Short mmCIF file of C-alpha atoms and ligand atoms in Angstrom, two decimals:
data_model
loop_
_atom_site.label_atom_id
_atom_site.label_comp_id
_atom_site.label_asym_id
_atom_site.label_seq_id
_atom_site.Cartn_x
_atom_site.Cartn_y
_atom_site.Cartn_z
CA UNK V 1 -13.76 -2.53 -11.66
CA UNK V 2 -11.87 -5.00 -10.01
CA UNK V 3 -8.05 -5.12 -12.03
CA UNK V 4 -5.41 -2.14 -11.35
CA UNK V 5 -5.25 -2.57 -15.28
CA UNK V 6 -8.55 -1.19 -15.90
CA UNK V 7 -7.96 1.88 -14.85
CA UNK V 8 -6.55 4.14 -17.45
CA UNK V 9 -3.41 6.31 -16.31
CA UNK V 10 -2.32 8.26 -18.64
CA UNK V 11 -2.36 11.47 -19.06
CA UNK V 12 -1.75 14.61 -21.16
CA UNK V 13 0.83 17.37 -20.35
CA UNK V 14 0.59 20.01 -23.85
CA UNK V 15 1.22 17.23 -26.30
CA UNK V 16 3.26 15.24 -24.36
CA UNK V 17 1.30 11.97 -23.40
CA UNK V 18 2.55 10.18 -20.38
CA UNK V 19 1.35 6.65 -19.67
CA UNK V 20 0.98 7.76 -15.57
CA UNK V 21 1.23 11.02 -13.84
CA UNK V 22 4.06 9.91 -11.68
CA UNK V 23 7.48 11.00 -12.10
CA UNK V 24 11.07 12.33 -10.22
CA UNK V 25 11.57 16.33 -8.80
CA UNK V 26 14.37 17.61 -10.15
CA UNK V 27 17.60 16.69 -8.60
CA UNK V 28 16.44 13.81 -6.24
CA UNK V 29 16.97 11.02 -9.08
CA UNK V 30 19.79 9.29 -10.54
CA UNK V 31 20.41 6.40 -13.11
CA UNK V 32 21.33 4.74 -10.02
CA UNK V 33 17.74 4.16 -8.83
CA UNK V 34 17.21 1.39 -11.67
CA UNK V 35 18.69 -0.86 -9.16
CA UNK V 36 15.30 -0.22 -6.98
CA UNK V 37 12.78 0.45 -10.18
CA UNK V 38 11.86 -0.23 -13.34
CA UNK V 39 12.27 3.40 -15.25
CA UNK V 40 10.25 1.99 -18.21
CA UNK V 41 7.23 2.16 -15.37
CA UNK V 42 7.26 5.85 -14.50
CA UNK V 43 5.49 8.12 -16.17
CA UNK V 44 8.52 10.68 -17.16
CA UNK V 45 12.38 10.50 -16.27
CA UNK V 46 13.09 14.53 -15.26
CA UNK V 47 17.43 14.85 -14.85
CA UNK V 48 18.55 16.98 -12.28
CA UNK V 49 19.12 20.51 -13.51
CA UNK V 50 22.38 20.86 -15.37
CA UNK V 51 23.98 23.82 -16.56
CA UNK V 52 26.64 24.97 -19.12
CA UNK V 53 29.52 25.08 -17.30
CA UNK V 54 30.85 22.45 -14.44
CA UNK V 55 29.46 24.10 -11.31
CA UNK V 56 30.93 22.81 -7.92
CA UNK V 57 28.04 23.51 -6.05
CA UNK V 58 27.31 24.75 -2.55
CA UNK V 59 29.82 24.62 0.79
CA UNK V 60 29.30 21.42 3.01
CA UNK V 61 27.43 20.72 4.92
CA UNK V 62 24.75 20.94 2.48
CA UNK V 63 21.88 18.98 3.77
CA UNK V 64 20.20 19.09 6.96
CA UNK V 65 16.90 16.94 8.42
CA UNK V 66 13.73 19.04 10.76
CA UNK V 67 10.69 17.50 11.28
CA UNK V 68 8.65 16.18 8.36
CA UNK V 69 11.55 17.68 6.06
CA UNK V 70 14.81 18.44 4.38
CA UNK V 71 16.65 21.77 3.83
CA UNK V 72 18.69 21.75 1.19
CA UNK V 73 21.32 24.00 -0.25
CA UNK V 74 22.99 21.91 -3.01
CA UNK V 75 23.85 24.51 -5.28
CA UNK V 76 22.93 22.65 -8.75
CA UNK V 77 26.70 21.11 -9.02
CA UNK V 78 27.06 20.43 -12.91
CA UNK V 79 29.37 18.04 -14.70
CA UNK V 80 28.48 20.43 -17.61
CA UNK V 81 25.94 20.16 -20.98
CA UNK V 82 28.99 17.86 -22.80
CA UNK V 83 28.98 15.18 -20.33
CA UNK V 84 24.79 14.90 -20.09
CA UNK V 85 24.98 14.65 -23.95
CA UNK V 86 28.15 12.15 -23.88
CA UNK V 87 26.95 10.02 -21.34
CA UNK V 88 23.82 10.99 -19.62
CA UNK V 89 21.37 11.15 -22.85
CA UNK V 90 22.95 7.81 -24.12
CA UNK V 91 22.30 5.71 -20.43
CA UNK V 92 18.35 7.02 -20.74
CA UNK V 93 17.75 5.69 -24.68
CA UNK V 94 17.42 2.39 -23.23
CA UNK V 95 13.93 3.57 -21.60
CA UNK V 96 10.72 4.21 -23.40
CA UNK V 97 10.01 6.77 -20.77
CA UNK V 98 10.25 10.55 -21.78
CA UNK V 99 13.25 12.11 -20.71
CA UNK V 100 12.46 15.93 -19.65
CA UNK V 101 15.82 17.53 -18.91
CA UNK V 102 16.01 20.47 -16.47
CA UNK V 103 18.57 23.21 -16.91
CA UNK V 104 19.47 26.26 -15.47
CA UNK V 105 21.48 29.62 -16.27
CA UNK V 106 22.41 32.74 -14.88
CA UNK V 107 20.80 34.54 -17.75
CA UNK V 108 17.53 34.36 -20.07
CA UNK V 109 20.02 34.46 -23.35
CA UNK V 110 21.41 31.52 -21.58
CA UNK V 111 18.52 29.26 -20.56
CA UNK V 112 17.92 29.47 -24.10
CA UNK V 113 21.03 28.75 -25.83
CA UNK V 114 21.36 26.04 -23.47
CA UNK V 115 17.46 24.98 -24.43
CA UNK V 116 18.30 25.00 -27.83
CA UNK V 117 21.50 23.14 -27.49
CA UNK V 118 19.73 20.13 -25.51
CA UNK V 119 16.71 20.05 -28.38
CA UNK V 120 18.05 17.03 -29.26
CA UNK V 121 16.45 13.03 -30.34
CA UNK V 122 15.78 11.16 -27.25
CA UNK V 123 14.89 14.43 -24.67
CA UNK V 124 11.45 14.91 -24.86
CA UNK V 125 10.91 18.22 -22.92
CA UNK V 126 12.83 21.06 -20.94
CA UNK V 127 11.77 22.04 -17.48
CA UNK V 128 13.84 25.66 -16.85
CA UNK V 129 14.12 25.77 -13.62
CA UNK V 130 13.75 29.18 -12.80
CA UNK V 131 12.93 28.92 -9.22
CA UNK V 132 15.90 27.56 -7.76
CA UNK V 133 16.76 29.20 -3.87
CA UNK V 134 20.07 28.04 -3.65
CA UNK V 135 22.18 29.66 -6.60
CA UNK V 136 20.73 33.46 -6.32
CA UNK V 137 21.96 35.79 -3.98
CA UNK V 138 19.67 35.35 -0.81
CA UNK V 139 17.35 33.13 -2.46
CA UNK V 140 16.40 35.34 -5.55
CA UNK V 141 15.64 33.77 -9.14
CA UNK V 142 13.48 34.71 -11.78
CA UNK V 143 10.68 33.13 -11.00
CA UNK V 144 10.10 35.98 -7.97
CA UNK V 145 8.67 38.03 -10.49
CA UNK V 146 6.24 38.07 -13.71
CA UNK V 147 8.51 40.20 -15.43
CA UNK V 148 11.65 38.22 -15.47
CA UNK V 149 9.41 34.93 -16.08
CA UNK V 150 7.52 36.30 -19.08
CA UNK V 151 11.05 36.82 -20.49
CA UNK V 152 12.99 33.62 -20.05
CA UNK V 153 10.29 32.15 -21.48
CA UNK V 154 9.97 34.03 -24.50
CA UNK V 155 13.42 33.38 -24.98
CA UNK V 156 13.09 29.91 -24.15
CA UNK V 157 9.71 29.22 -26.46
CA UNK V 158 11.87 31.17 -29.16
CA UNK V 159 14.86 28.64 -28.78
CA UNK V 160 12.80 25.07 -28.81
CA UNK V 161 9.86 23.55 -29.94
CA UNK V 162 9.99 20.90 -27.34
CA UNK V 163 7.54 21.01 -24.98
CA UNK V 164 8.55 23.64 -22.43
CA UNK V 165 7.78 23.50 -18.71
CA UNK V 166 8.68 26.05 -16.14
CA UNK V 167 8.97 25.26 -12.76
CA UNK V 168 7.79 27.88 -10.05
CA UNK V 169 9.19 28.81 -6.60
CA UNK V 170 6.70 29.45 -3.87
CA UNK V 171 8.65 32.09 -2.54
CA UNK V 172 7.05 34.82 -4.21
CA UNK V 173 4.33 36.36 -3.06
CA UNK V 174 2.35 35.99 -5.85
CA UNK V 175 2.48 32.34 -7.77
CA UNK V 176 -0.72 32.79 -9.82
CA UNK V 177 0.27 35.94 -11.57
CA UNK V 178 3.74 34.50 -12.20
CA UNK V 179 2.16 31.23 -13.73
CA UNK V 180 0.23 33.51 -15.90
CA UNK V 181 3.28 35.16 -17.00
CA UNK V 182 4.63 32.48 -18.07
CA UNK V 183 1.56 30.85 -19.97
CA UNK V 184 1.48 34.01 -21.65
CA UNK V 185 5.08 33.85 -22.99
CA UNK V 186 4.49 29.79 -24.21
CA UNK V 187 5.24 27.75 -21.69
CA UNK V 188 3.23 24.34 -21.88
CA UNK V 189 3.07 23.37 -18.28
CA UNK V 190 3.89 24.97 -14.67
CA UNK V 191 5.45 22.79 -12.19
CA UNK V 192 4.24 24.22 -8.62
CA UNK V 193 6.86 24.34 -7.19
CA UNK V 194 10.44 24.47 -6.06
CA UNK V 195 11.57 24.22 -2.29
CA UNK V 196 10.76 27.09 -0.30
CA UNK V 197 13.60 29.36 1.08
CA UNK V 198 14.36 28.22 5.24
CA UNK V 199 17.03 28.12 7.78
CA UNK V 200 18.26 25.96 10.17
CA UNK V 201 20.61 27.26 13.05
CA UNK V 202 22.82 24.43 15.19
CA UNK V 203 22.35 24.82 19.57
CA UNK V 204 25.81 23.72 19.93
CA UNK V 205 27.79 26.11 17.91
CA UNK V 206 24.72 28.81 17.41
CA UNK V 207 26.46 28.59 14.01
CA UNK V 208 23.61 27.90 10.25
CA UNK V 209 23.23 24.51 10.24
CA UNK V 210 23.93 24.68 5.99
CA UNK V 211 26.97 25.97 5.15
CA UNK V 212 24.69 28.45 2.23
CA UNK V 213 23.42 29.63 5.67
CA UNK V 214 19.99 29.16 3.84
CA UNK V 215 18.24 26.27 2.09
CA UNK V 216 15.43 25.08 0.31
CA UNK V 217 12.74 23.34 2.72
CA UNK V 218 11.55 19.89 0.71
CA UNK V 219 9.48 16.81 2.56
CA UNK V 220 5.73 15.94 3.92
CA UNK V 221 5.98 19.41 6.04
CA UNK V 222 5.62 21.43 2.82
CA UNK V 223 2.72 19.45 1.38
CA UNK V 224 -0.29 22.01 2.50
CA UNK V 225 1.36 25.24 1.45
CA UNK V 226 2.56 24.02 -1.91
CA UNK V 227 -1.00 22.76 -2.21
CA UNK V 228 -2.95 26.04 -1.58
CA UNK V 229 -0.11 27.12 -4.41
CA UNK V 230 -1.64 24.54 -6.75
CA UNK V 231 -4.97 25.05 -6.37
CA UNK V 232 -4.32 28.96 -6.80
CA UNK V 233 -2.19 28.50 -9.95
CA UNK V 234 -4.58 26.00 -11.41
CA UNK V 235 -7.54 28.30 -11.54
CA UNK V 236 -4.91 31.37 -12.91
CA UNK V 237 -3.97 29.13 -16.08
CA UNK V 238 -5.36 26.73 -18.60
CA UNK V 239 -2.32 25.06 -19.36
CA UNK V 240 -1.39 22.11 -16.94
CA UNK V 241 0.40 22.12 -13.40
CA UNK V 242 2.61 19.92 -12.45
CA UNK V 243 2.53 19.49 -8.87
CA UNK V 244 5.98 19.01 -6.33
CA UNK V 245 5.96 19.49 -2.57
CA UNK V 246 6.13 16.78 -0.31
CA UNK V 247 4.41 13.51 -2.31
CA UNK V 248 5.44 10.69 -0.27
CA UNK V 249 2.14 8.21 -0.95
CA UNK V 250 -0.77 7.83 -3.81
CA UNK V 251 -2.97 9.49 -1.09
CA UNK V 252 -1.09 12.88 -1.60
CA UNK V 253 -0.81 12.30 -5.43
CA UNK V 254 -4.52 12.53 -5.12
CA UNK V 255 -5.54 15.47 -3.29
CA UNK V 256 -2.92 17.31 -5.39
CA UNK V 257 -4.81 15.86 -8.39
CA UNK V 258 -8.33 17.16 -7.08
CA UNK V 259 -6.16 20.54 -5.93
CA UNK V 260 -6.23 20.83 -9.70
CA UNK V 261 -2.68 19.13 -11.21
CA UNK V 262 -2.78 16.85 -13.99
CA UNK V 263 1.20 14.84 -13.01
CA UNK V 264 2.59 15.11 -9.64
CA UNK V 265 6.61 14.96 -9.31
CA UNK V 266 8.12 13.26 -6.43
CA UNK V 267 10.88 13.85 -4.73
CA UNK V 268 12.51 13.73 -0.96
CA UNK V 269 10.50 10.35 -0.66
CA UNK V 270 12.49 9.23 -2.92
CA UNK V 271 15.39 9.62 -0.01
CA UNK V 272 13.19 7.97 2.61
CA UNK V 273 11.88 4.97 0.11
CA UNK V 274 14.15 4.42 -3.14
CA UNK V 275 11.20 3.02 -4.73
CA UNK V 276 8.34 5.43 -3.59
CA UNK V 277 6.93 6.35 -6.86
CA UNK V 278 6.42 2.19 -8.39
CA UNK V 279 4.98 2.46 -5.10
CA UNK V 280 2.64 5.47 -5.43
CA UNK V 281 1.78 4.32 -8.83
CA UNK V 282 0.33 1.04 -7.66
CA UNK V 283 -1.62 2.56 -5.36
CA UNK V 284 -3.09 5.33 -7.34
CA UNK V 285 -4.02 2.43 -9.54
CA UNK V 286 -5.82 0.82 -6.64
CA UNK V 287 -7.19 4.14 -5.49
CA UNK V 288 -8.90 4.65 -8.63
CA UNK V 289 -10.10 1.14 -8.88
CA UNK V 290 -11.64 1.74 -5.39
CA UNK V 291 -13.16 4.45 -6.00
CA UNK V 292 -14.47 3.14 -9.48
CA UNK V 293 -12.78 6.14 -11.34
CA UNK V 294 -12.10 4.86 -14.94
CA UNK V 295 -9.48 7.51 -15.91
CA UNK V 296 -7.01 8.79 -13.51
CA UNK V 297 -7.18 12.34 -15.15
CA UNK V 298 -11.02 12.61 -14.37
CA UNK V 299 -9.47 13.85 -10.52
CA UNK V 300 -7.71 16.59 -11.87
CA UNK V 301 -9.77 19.68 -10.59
CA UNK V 302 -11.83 17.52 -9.15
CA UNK V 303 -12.10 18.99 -5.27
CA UNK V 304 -15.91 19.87 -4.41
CA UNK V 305 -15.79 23.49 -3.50
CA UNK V 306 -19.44 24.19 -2.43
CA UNK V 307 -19.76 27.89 -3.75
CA UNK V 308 -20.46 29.38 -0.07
CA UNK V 309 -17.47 27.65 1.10
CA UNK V 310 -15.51 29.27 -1.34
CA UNK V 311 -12.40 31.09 0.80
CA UNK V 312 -11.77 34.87 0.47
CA UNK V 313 -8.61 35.06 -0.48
CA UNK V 314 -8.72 38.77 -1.47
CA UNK V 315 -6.78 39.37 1.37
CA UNK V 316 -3.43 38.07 0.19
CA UNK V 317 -3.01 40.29 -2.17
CA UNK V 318 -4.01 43.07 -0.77
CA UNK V 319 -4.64 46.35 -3.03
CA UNK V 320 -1.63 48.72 -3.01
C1 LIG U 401 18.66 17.24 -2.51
C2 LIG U 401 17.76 18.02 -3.42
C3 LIG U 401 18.25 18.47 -4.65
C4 LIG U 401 17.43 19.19 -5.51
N1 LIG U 401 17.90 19.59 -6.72
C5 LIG U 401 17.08 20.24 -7.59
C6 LIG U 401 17.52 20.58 -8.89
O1 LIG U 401 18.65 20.28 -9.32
N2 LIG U 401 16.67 21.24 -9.70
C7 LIG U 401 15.38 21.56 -9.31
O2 LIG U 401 14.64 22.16 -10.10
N3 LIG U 401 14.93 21.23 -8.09
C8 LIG U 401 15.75 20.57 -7.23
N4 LIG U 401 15.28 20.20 -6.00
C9 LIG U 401 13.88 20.51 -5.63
C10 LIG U 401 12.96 19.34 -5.96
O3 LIG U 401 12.95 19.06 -7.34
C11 LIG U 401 11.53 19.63 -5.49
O4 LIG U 401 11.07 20.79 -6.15
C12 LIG U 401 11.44 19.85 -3.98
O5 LIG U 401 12.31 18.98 -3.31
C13 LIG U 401 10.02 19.68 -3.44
O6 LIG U 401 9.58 18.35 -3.65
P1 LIG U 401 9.64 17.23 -2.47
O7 LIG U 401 9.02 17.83 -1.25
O8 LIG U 401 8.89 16.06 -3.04
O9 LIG U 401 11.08 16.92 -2.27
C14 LIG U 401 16.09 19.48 -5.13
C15 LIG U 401 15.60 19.02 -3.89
C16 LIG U 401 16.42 18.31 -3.05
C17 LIG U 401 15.86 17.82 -1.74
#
């Protein structure tokens, strides 16, 4: 194999086909970016979550940089579900990309409503982002438990037939059994994961750093914890995961790929390089070519685990 076209990059998320497995986190991508990118090359557009109502988001400052990463306490500001239809959903027609929309609400009657209100021609998916640090009293959201999983997404699976993914937080102690939880209640994907819950305090005033006090950590510092997460939820389900957690190159695309996910998202690169993931997508091409691996989904799962080096990992959930 010798031509980045040879390789075949698509792959299969439920019955969503997507021509790469390369596309935006949540919240870190904006029609602005077509100034940098071709959208029509990406393998999914996914909006940043919206909700409802406006939302004003989080006191300032809201952003702060540590080594390797970003903590972020945003807050999800909203213009609202009328302006995404009005103006949002219009601007992304022009792509031949699938459009997955994110939302968010304080409630599981209201993740769906809000579902079922943005089931609409041109969004191709939901993501219900049910993992979110920053909008929950100290960090708390659904996705902390099974139990509150397995029921926003019964409500959600009830409210559209669009393919339905539901995005994790790694804050929980226990990702597998909440991926499970929601595979069992009809989600179509996992996306593993969210930003994990941090703190940052300033030496000069001894005062949080964030004005939320707390953040979500995002960046290359997070990439081997939210990859032990993958690996872990990817044996616990049979329905696809989505991987998110510090994908700056092809290279990490990769070993999240042979961690077992079949799409990676990326997303603080996207801060650091506007046009990481054209980037990343090149390169996986190239990878594969390299490597002489036909079809870029072959990696998914793909890690060589020789059976006595399999890890005990009995011990992190230890019995009660
Ligand atoms: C500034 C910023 C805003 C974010 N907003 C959202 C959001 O609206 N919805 C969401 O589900 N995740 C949001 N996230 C989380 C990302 O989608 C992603 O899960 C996280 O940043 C980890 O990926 P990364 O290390 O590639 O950035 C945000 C992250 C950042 C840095």
């Amino acid at each position: 194999m010798n031509a980045a076209t040879e390789v075949d990059l698509a792959v299969a998320i439920g019955g969503l086909r997507l021509r790469n497995p390369v596309m935006p986190a949540s919240g870190t991508f904006a029609e602005g970016l077509e100034r940098v990118m071709d959208f029509n090359r990406l393998g999914a557009i996914v909006t940043k979550t919206i909700t409802r109502e406006l939302r004003s988001g989080n006191p300032l400052p809201r952003v702060v940089e540590r080594p390797g990463s970003l903590i972020n306490a945003i807050g999800i500001p909203s213009k609202g579900v009328q302006n995404f239809v009005e103006h949002t959903l219009p601007h992304y027609a022009a792509y031949d990309t699938p459009l997955v929309v994110s939302i968010s609400a304080p409630t599981a009657e209201g993740f769906a409503s809000l579902a079922a209100e943005l089931s609409l021609p041109g969004v191709a998916g939901i993501e219900a982002n049910i993992s979110c640090p920053n909008i929950e009293e100290d960090g708390k959201a659904f996705a902390m438990r099974p139990e509150p999983t397995e029921n926003v997404t019964r409500h959600l699976r009830a409210a559209t037939s669009l393919p339905l993914w539901i995005k994790l937080t790694p804050n929980t102690g226990d990702m597998p059994e909440v991926a499970r939880a929601a595979e069992a209640a009809g989600a179509d994907a996992v996306v593993v994961a969210n930003t994990i819950l941090s703190m940052a305090i300033d030496l000069k005033t001894f005062k949080p750093c964030l004005g939320n006090i707390m953040g979500g950590l995002s960046g290359p510092a997070i990439k081997p914890i939210i990859l032990r997460h993958v690996f872990q939820c990817a044996k616990a389900v049979q329905i696809p995961v989505i991987a998110c957690g510090g994908i700056a190159t092809a290279d990490d695309a990769v070993e999240y790929m042979l961690a077992g996910a079949t799409a990676v998202q990326v997303g603080t690169a996207t801060f650091v390089q506007p046009a990481a993931m054209t980037t990343i997508i090149d390169d996986l091409a190239a990878f594969c070519t390299h490597r002489e691996i036909a079809r870029v989904a072959d990696l998914t799962g793909a890690v060589v685990i020789e059976e006595a080096d399999e890890p005990d990992l009995a011990w992190l959930n230890p019995p009660t």
